[in-house]
Coordinates of C-alpha atoms in Angstrom, one line a residue:
X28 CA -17.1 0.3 -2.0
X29 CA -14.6 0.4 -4.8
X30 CA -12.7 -3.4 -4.5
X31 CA -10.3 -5.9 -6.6
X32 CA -13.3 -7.6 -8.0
X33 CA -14.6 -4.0 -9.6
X34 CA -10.9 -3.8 -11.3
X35 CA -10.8 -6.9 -13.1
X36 CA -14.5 -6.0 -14.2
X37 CA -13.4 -2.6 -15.6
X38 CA -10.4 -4.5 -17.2
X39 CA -12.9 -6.7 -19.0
X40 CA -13.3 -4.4 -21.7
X41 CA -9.8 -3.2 -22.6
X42 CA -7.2 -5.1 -24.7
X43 CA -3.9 -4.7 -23.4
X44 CA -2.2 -7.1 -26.5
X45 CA 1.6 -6.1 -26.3
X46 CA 1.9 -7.3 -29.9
X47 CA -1.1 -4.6 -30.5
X48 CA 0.0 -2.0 -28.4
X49 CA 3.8 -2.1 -29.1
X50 CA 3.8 -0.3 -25.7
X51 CA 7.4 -1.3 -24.1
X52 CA 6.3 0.8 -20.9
X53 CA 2.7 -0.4 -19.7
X54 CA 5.0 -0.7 -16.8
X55 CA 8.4 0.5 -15.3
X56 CA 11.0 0.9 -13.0
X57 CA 9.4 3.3 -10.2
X58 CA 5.4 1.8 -10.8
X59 CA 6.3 0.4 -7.2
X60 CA 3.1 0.0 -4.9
X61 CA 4.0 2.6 -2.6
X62 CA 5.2 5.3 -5.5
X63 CA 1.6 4.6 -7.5
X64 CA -0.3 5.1 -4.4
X65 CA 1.7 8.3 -3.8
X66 CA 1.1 9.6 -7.2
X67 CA -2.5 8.7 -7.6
X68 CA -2.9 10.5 -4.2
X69 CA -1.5 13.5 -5.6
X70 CA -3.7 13.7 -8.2
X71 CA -6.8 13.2 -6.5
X72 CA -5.9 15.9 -4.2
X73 CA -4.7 18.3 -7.2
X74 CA -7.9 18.0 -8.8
X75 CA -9.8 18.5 -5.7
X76 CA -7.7 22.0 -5.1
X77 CA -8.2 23.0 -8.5
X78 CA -12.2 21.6 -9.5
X79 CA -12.2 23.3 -12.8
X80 CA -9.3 21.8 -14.4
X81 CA -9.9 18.9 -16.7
X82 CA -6.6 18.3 -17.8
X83 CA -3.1 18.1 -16.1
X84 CA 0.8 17.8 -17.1
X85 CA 2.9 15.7 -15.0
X86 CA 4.5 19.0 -13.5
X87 CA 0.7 19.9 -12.4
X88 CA 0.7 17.3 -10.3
X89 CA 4.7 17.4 -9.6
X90 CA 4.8 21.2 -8.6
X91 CA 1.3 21.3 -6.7
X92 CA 1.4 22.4 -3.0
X93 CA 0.4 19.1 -1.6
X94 CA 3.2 17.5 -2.9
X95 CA 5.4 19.9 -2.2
X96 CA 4.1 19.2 1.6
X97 CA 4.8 15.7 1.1
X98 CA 6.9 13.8 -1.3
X99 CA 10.3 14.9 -0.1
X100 CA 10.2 13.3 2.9
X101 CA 7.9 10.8 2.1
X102 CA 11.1 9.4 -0.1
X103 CA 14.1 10.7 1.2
X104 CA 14.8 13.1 -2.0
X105 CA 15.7 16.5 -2.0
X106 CA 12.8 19.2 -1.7
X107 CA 10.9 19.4 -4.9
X108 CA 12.8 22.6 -6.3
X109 CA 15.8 22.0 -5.1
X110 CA 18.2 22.2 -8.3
X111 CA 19.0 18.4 -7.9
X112 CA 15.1 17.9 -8.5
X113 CA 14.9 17.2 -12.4
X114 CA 16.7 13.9 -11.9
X115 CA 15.5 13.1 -9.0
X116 CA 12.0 13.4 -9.4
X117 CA 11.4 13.2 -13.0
X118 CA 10.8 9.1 -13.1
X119 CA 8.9 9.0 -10.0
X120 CA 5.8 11.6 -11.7
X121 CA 6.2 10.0 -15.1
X122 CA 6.6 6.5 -15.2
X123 CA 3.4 6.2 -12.6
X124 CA 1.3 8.3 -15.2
X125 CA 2.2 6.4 -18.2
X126 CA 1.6 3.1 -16.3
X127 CA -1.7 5.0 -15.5
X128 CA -2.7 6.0 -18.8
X129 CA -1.8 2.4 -20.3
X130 CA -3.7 0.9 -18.2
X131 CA -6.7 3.3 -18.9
X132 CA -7.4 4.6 -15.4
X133 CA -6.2 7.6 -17.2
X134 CA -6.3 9.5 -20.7
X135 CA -3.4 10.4 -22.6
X136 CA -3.3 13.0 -25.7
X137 CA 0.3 14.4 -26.3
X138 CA -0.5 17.9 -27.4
X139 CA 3.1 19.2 -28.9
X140 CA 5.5 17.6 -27.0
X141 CA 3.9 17.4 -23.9
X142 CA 1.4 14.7 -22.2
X143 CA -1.6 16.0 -20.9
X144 CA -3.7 13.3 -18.8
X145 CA -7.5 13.3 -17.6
X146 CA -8.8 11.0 -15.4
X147 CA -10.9 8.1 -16.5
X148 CA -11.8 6.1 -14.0
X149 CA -12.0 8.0 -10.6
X150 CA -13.1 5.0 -8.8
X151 CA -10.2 3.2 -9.7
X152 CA -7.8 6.2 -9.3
X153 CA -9.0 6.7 -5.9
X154 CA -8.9 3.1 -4.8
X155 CA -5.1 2.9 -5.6
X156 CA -4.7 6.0 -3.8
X157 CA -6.0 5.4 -0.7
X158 CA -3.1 2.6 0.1
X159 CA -0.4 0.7 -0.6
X160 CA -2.0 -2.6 -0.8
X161 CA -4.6 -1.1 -2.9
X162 CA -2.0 0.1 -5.3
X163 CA -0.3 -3.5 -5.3
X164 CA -3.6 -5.1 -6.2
X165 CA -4.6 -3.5 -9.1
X166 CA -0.6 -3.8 -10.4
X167 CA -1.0 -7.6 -10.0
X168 CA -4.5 -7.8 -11.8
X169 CA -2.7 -5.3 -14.5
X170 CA 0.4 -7.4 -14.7
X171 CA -2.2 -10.8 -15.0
X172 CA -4.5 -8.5 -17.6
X173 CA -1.4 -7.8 -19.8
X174 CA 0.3 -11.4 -20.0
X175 CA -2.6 -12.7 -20.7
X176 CA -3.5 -10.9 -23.3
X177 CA 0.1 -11.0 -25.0
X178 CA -0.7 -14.8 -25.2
X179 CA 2.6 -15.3 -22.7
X180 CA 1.0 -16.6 -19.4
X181 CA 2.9 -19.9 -20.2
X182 CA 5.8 -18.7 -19.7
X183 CA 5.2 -17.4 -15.8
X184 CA 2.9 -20.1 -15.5
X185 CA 5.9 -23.1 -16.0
X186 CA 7.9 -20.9 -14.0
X187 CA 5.6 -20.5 -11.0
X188 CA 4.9 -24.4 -11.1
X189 CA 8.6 -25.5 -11.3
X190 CA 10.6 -22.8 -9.8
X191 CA 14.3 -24.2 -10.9
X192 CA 17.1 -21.8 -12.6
X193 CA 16.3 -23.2 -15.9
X194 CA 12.4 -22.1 -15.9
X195 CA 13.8 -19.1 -14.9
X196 CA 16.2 -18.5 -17.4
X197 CA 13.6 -19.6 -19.9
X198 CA 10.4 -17.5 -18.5
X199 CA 13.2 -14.3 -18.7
X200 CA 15.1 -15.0 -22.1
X201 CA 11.4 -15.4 -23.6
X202 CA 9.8 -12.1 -22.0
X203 CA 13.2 -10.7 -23.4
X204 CA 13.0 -11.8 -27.0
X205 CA 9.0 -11.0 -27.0
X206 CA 9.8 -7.7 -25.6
X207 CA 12.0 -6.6 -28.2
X208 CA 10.0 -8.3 -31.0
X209 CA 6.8 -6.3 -30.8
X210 CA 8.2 -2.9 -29.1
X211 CA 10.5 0.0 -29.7
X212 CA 12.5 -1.4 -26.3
X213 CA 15.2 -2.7 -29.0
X214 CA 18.0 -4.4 -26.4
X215 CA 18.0 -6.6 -23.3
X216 CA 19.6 -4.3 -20.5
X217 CA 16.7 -1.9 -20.7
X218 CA 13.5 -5.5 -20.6
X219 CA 15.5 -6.8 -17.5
X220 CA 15.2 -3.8 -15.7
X221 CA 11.1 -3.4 -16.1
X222 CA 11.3 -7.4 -15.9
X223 CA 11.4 -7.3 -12.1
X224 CA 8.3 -5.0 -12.1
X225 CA 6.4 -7.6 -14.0
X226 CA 7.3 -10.7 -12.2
X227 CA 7.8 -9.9 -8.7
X228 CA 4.5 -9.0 -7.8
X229 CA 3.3 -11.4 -9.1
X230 CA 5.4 -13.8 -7.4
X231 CA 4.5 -12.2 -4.4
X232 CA 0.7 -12.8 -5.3
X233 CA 1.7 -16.8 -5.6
X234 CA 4.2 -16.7 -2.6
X235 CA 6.6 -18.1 -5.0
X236 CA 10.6 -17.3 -5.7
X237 CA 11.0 -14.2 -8.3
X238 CA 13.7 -12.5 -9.4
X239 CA 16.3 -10.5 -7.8
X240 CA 20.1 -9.1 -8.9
X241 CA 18.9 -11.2 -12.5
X242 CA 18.9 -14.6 -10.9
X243 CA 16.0 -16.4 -9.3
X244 CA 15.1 -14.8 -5.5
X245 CA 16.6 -17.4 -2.9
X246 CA 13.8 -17.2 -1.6
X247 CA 9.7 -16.5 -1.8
X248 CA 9.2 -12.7 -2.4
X249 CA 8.5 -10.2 0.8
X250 CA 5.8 -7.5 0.3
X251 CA 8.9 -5.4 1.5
X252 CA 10.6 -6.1 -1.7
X253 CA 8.0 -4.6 -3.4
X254 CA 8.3 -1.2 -2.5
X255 CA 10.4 1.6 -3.1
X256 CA 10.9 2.9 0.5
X257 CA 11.8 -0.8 2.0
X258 CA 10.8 -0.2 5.4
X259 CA 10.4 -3.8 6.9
X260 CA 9.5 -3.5 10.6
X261 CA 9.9 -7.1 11.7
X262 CA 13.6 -7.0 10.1
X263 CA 14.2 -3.5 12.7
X264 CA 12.4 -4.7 15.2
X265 CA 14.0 -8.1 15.6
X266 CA 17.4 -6.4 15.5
X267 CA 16.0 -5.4 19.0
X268 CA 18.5 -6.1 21.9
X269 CA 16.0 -9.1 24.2
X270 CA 16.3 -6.6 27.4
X271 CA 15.3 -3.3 25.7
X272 CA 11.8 -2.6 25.7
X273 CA 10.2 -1.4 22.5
X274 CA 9.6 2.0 23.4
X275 CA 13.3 2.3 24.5
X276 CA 13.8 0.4 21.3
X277 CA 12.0 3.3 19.4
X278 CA 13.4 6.3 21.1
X279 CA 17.2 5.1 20.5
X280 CA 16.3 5.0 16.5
X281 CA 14.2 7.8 16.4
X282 CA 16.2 10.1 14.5
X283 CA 16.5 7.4 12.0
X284 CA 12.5 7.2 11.7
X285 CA 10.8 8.9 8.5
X286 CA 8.1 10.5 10.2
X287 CA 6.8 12.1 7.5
X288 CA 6.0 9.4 5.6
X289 CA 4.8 7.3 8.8
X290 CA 2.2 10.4 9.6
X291 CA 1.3 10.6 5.8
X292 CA 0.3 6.8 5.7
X293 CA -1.2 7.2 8.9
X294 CA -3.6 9.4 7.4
X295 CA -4.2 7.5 4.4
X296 CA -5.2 4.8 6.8
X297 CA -7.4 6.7 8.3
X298 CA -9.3 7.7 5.1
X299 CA -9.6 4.9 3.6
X300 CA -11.0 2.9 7.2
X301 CA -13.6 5.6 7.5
X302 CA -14.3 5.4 4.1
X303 CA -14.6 1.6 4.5
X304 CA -17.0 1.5 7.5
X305 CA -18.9 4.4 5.8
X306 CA -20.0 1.7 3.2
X307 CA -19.6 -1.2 5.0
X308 CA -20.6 -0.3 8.6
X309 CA -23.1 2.4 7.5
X310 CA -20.4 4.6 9.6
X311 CA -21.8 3.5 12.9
X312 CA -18.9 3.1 15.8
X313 CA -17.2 -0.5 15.6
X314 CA -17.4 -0.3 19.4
X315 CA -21.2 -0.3 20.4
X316 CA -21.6 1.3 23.7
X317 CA -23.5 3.7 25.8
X318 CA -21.5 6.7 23.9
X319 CA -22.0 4.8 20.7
X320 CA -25.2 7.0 19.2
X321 CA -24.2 9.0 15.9
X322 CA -21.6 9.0 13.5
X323 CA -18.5 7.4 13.6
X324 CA -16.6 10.4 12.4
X325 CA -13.5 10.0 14.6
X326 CA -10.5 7.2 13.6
X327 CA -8.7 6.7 16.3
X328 CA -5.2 5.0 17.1
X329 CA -5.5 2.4 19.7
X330 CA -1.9 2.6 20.3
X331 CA -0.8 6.0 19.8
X332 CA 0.8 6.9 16.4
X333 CA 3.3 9.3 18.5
X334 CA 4.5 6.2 20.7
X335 CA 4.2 3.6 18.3
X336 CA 5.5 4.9 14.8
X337 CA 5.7 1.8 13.3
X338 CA 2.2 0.2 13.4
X339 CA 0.5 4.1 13.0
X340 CA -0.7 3.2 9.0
X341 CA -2.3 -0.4 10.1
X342 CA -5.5 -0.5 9.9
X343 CA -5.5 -3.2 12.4
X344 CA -4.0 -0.2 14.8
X345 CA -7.1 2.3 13.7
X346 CA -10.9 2.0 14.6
X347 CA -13.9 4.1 13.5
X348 CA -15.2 6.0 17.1
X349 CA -17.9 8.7 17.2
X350 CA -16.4 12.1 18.5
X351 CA -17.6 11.0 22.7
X352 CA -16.1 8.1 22.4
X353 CA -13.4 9.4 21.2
X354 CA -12.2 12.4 22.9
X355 CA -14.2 11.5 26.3
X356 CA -13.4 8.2 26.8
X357 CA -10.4 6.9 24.6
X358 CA -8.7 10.3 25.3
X359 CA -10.4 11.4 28.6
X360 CA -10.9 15.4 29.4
X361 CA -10.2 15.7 25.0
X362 CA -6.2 15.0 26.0
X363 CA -5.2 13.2 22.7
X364 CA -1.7 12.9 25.1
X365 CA -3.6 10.3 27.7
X366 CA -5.0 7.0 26.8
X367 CA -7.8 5.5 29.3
X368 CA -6.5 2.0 29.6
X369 CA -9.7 0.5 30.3
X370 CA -11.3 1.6 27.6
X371 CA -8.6 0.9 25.4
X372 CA -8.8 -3.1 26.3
X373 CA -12.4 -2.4 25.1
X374 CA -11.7 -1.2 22.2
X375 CA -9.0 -4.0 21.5
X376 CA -11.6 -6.6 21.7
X377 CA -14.0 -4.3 19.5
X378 CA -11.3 -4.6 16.6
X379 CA -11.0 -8.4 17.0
X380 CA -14.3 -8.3 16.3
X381 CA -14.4 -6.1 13.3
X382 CA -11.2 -8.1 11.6
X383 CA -13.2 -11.7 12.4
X384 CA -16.3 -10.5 10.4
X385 CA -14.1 -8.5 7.7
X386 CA -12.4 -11.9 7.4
X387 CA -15.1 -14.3 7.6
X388 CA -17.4 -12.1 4.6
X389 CA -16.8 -13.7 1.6
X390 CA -19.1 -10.5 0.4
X391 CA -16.5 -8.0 1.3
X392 CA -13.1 -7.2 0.0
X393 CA -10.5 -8.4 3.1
X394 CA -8.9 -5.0 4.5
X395 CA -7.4 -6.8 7.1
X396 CA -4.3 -9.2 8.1
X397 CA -4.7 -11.3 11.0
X398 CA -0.9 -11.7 11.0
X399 CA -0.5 -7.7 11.1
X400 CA -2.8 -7.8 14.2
X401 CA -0.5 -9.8 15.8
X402 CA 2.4 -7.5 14.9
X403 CA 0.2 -4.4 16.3
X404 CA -0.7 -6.8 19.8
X405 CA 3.1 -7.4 19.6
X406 CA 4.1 -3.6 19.7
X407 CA 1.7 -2.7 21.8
X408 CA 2.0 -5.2 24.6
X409 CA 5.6 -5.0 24.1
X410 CA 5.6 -9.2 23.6
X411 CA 6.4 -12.0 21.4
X412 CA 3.5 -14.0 20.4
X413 CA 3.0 -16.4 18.2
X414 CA -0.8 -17.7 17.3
X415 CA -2.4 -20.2 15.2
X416 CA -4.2 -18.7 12.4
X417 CA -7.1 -17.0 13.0
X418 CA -7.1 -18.3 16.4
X419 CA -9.4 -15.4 17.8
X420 CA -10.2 -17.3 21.0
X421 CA -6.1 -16.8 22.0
X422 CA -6.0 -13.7 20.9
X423 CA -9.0 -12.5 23.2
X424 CA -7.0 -13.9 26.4
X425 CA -4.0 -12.6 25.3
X426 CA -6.0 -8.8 25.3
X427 CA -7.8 -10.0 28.5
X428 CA -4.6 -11.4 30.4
X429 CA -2.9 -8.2 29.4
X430 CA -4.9 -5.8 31.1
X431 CA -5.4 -7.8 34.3
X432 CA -1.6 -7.9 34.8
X433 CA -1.4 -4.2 34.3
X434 CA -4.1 -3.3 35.8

């Protein structure tokens, strides 16, 4: 499977010299993780509706059906032909395809005075599209792949090691004065603003201070701060009142919840997991049971994505099931509104399983965050935990002492 190892291999052979390139834009405002993912995933699905087209505008993939069915929402914008579109929507289809095409996971040829684009790395394109954290790690091996080549890693480097005001000042008056030395990008206004896109996530990467409001971040930079939609669920759910449950938590802000865009990265999740244990897993079940014989064709949420919103695009939240399993035993009588409790306690300690050999493979890319599974146990169990580091032993009592109460 497609991983971060395979990017920085195909980066191997390009040159991405800004004092070659002169190209001010190899990165920009709206190339935010969640916004390339998006985009990507829109092409992949454009050309997959329409197999015989080589060749595709940024309105192609901007006016196609299955972003019509999605992006609104998905961002909080105005329907895609609504009048207030143009502005709206322009930045978000173009900057994403020139960041793209610079970084040669696409072709560009500008034919008059449009750009027509052509895929040239499907693997890659794919990979980014299939999630967010996909899309961040290839724009923090880009970012890396670009720097370096400029001969200006120094620069981030000194500030990364010393992390006072002045290295600051220094790393961003330097990218500045670089910037508009070898590109078109001729004053500072317009560097500062793509500066953030350069720096932060690669901050983030480091778990170091960045940038933010053009000072140095007060503090380390949040994966939250990364994205365009900032959705960050511990912040919302610690604003919970201590005798409010979570589902009453839930149902008091549910008109303020983005379904949409929790049910479109639900299904990403789900793609890319059974794409994952296709490859890695041979797509057998991760739960090995009596109804375990055949494919595991079925990704199922162990807490429901209709009850728990939030963690309903975490893959720690989502395991591959063959179709008994899952609508005989995880659903029983194939009602997807019923959850078999014992079985789901099962399939809990499954999943600890499959994120302690994900974790614990040096081999394979890590899909998985042992701190998210906490947040999903958290949601789920309605609790507050707090556990040592890959301290599987707890978590298995936790699971076990949860269903002995309740059951």
């Amino acid at each position: 499977m497609f991983g971060k190892n395979n990017i920085a291999d195909y980066f191997t052979e390009f040159d991405f010299d800004i004092r070659k390139s002169k190209n001010g834009r190899w990165i920009d405002q709206k190339c935010t993780p969640d916004v390339l993912s998006t985009i990507a995933d829109c092409i992949i699905n454009f050309i997959a509706e329409n197999p015989f087209v080589i060749e595709f505008t940024k309105n192609d993939i901007w006016f196609s059906q299955y972003t019509k069915d999605f992006i609104g929402d998905i961002f909080n914008k105005p329907d895609i032909d609504h009048r207030l579109s143009q502005n709206e929507y322009d930045k978000l289809f173009s900057q994403p395809l020139e960041m793209l095409a610079s970084a040669n996971v696409l072709h560009k040829e500008k034919k008059g005075r449009g750009n027509f684009y052509s895929i040239r790395s499907e693997e890659l394109l794919e990979y980014i599209s299939l999630r967010e954290k996909n899309a961040l790690a290839f724009i923090i091996i880009y970012c890396k792949k670009v720097i370096w080549d400029s001969d200006i890693w120094p620069l981030f480097e000194r500030f990364f090691d010393v992390q006072t005001k002045d290295a600051y000042l220094e790393l961003k008056d330097g990218y500045e004065n670089f910037m508009i030395a070898n590109t078109k990008i001729n004053g500072c206004t317009e560097v500062r603003r793509i500066f953030t896109k350069v720096l932060n996530p690669l901050a983030y990467d480091r778990r170091k201070r960045g940038t933010a409001g053009g000072y140095i971040s007060d503090s380390i930079i949040t994966y939250a701060e990364l994205m365009y939609n900032r959705v960050n669920f511990r912040d919302i759910n610690a604003s919970k009142p201590k005798d409010m449950t979570r589902n009453e938590w839930n149902n008091q802000r549910s008109s303020k919840i983005n379904k949409q865009y929790y049910l479109y990265q639900s299904e990403k999740a789900k793609r890319f997991l059974r794409r994952f244990n296709d490859d890695i897993n041979s797509g057998r079940s991760e739960l090995m049971d009596e109804y375990s014989q055949g494919n595991a064709t079925q990704i199922h949420h162990i807490f429901s994505a209709h009850q728990y919103p939030e963690i309903s695009m975490c893959l720690e939240n989502l395991i591959a099931l063959t179709p008994t399993q899952h609508l005989t035993m995880a659903h029983p009588d194939n009602n997807t509104h019923r959850i078999d409790l014992v079985y789901q306690e099962k399939l809990l300690k499954a999943k600890v399983g499959s994120i302690k050999r994900n974790l614990s493979d040096e081999k394979v890319e890590s899909i998985y965050q042992f701190s998210k599974f906490i947040e999903v146990l958290s949601n789920g169990f309605d609790a507050d935990y707090e556990v040592g580091e890959y301290d599987f032993c707890t978590i298995m009592q936790i699971i076990a002492d949860y269903y002995m109460e309740s059951g």
